[in-house]
CSV table of C-alpha atoms in Angstrom, one decimal:
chain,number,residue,atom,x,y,z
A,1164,UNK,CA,-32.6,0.9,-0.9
A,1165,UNK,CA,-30.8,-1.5,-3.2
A,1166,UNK,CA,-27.8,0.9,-4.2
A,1167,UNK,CA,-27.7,1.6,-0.3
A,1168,UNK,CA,-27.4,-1.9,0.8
A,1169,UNK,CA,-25.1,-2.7,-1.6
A,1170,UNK,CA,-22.9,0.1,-1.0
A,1171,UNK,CA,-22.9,-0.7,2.8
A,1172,UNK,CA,-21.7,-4.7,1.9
A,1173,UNK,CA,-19.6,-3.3,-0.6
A,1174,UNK,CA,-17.7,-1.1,2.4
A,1175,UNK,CA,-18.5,-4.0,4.5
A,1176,UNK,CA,-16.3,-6.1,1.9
A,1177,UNK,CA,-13.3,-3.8,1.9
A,1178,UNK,CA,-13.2,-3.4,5.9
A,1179,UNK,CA,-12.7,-6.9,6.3
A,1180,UNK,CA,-10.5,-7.6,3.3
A,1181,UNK,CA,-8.1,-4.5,4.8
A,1182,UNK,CA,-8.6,-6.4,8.3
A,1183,UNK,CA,-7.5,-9.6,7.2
A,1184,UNK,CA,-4.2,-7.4,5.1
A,1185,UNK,CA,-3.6,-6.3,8.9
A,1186,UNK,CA,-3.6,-9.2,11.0
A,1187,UNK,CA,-1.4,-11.1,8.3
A,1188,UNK,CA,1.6,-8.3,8.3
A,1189,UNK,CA,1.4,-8.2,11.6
A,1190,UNK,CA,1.5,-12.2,12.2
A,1191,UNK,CA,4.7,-11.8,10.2
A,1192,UNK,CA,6.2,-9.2,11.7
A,1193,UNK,CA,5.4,-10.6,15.3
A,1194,UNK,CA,5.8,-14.7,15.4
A,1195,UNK,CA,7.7,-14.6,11.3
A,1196,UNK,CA,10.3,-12.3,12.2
A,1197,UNK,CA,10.0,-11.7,15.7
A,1198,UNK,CA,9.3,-7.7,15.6
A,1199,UNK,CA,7.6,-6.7,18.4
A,1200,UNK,CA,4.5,-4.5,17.3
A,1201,UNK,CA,1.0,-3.6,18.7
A,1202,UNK,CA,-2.1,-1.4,17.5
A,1203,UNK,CA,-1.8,2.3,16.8
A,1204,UNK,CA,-4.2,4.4,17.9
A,1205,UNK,CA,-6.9,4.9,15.0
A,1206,UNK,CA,-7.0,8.4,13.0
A,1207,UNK,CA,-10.4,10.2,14.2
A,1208,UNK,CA,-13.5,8.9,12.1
A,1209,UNK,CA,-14.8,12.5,12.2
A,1210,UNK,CA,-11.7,13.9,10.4
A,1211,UNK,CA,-8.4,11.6,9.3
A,1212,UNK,CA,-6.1,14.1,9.7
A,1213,UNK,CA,-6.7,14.5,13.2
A,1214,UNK,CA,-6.0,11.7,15.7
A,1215,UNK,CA,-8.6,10.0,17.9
A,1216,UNK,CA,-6.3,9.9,20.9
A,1217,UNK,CA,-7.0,12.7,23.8
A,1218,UNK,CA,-4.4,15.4,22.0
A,1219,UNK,CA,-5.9,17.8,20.0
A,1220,UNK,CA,-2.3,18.7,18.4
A,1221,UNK,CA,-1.2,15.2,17.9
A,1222,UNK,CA,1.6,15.3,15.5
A,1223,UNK,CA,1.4,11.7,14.5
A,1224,UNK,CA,-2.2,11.0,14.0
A,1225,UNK,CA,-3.2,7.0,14.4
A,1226,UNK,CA,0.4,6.5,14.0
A,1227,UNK,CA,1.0,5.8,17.6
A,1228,UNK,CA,0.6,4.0,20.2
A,1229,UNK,CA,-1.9,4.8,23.3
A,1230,UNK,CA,-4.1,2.0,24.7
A,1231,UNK,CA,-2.5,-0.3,25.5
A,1232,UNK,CA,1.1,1.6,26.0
A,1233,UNK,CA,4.5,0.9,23.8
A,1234,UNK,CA,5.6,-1.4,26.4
A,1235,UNK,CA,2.8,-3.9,25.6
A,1236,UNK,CA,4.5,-4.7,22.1
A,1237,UNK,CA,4.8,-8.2,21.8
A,1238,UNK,CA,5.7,-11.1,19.0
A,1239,UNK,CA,3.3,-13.3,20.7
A,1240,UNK,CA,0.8,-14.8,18.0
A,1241,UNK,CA,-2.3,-15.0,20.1
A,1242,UNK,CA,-1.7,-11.6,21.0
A,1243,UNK,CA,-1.8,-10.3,17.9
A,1244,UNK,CA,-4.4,-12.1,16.6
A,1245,UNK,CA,-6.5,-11.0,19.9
A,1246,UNK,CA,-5.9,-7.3,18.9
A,1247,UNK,CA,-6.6,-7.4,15.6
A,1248,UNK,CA,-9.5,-9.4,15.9
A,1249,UNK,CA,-10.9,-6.5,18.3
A,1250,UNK,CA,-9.0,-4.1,15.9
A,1251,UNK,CA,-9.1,-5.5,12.6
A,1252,UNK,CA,-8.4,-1.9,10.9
A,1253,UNK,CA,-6.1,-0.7,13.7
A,1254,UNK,CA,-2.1,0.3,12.4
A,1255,UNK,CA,0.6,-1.6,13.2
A,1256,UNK,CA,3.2,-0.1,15.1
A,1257,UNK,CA,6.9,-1.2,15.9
A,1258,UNK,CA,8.5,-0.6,19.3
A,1259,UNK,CA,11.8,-0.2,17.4
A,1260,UNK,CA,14.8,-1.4,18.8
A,1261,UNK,CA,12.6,-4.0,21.6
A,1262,UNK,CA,12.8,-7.5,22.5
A,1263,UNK,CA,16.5,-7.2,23.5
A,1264,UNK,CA,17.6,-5.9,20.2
A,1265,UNK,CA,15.9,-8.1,17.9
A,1266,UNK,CA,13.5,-5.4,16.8
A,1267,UNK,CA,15.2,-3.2,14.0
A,1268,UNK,CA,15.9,0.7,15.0
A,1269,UNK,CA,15.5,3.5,11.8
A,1270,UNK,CA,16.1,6.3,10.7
A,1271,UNK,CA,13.9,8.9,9.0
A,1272,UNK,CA,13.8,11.9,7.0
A,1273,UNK,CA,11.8,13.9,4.8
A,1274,UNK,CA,10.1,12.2,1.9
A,1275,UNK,CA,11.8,14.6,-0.3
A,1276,UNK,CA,15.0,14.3,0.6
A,1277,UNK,CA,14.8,10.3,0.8
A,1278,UNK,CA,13.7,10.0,-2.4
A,1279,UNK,CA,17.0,11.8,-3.7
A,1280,UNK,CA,19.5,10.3,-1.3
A,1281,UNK,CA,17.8,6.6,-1.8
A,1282,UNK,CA,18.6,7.5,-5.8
A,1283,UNK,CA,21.9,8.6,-5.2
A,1284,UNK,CA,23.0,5.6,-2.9
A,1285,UNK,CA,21.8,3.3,-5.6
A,1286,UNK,CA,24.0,4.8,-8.1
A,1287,UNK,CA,26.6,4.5,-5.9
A,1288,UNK,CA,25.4,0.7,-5.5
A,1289,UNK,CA,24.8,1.0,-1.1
A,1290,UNK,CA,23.1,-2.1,-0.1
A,1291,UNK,CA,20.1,-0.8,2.1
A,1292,UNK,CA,17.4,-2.6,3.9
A,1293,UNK,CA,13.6,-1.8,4.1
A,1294,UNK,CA,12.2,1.4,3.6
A,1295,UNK,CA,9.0,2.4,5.1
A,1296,UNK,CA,7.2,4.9,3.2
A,1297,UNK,CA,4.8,7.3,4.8
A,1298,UNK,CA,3.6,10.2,2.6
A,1299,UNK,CA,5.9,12.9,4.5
A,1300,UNK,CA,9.2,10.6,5.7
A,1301,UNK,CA,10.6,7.7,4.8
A,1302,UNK,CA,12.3,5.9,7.3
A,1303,UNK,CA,14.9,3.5,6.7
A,1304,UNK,CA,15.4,0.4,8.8
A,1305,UNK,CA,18.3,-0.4,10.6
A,1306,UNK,CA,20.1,-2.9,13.3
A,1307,UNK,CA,19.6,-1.9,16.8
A,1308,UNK,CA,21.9,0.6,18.1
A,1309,UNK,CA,22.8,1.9,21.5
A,1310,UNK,CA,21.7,6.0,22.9
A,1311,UNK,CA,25.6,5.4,24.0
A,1312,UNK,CA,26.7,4.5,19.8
A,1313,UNK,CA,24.2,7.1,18.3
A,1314,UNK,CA,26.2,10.1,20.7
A,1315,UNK,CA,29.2,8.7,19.4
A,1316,UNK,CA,28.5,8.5,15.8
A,1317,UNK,CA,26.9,12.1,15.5
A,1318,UNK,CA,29.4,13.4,17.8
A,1319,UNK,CA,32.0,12.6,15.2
A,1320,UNK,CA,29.8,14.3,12.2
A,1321,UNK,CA,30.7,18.1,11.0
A,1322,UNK,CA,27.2,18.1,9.9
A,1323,UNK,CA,23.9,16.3,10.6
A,1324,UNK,CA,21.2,17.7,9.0
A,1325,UNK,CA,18.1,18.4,11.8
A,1326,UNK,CA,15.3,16.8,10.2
A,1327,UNK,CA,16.6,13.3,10.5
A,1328,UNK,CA,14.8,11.3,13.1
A,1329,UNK,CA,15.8,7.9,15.2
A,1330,UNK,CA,13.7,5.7,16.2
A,1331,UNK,CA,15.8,3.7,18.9
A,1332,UNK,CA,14.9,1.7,21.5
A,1333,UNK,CA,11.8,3.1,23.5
A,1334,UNK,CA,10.6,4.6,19.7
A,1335,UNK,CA,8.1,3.4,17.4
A,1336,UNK,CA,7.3,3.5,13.7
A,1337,UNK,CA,4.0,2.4,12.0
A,1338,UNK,CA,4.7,-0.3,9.4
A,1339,UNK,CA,2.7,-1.1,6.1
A,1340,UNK,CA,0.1,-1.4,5.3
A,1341,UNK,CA,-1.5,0.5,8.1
A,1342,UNK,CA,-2.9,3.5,7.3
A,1343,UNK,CA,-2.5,6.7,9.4
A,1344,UNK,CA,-4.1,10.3,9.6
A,1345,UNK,CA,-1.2,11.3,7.5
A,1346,UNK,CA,-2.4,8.5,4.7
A,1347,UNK,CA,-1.2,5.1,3.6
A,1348,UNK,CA,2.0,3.9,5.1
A,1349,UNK,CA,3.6,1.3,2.3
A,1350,UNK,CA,7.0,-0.4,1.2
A,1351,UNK,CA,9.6,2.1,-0.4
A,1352,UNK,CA,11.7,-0.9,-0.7
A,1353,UNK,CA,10.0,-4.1,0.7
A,1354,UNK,CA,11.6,-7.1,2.3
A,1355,UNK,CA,12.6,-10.0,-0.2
A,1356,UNK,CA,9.5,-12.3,0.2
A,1357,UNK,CA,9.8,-15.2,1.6
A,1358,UNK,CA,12.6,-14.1,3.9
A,1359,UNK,CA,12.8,-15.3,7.2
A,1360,UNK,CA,13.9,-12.0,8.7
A,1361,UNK,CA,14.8,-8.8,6.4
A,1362,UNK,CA,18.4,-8.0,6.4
A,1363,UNK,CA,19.5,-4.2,7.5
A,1364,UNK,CA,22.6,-2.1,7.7
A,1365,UNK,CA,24.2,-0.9,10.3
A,1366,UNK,CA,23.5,3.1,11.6
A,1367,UNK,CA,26.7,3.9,10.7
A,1368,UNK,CA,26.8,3.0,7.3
A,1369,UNK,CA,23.1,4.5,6.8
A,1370,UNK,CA,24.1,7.6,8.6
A,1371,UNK,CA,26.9,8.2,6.5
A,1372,UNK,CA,25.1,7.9,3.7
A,1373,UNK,CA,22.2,9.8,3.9
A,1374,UNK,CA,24.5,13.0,5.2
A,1375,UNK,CA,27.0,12.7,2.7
A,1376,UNK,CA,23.7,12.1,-0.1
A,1377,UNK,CA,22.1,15.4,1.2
A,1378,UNK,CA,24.8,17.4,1.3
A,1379,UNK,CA,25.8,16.2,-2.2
A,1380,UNK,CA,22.6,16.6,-3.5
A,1381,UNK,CA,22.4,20.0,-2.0
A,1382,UNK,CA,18.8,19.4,-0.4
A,1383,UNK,CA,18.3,21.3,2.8
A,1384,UNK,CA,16.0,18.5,4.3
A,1385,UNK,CA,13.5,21.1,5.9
A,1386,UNK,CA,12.3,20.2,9.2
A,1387,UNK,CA,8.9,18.3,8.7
């Protein structure tokens, strides 16, 4: 009975410490840097892979929003702090490119292929911004962009490769260190601490990057 009690304060322990991990990144992300975010939907207790929204072939399991909708995303602190006090273990999501542009956009692609285009833009000494890290994409944060600027700029390429992703405005992407039917979601590259608001590139520059990286690099980037 001992071991059992203890194990249940000792689960008990970690619930709240990964609640209280929550509710501060997403005070930061919300009233810190003005991000508008709200709580995913939560992977299904019964099996994390799937999610516990009503779609048995949810692609995006707990990394998404349902109740209440994307439009709901706020930076309002006693918003947040309502939600995740309901919530406490809930992901946070971004409603990328929100608030009248003050929410970042991104772009993602295969983990693979991030991992070798991120290495090869280093070398090459490309400033980048954040990287959210989830353990199939990475996604990398940019400055909000236009449907009318992301036709342009892919209208222009010879080549874009079909597995990368944007999240514009009306998209969403779950943020560390939620964590997802998928698994943990974490910093690839994390925002200088202490920073008011994380610096990030413009599309173009990323854009250019990443398909001039994979094609260098010769990685197919698979759909995924």
């Amino acid at each position: 009975m001992r071991e059992i009690l203890g194990r249940r304060r000792r689960l008990l322990s970690k619930r709240n410490d990964k609640g209280s991990e929550l509710l501060g990144a997403a005070l930061t992300f919300a009233a810190e840097w003005q991000w508008p975010v709200l709580p995913g939907v939560a992977p299904d207790p019964q099996g994390r892979a799937r999610c516990a929204c009503p779609d048995p072939e949810c692609t995006v399991p707990g990394a998404h929003p349902f109740d209440p909708g994307l439009l709901a995303a706020t930076t309002d602190e006693r918003m947040v702090r309502w939600w995740w006090g309901n919530r406490p273990t809930a992901p946070i999501v971004l409603a990328t490119g929100a608030a009248g542009g003050k929410a970042p956009c991104a772009v993602s692609l295969p983990a693979l292929a991030a991992s070798r285009a991120l290495a090869l833009l280093d070398r090459r000494g490309m400033r980048l911004g954040p990287v959210v890290a989830a353990p199939t994409r990475w996604a990398l944060l940019v400055k909000p962009y236009s449907m009318e600027q992301l036709g342009e700029l892919l209208y222009a390429k010879d080549f874009v490769p079909g597995s990368l992703r944007f999240h514009g405005e009306g998209g969403y992407l779950a943020l560390p260190p939620s964590e997802t039917g998928q698994g943990a979601i974490r910093w690839e590259r994390a925002p200088l601490p202490g920073s008011a608001k994380p610096w990030v590139p413009d599309v173009e520059a990323v854009v250019d990057a990443v398909v001039d990286a994979l094609t260098r690099t010769g990685v197919s980037a698979p759909e995924l």
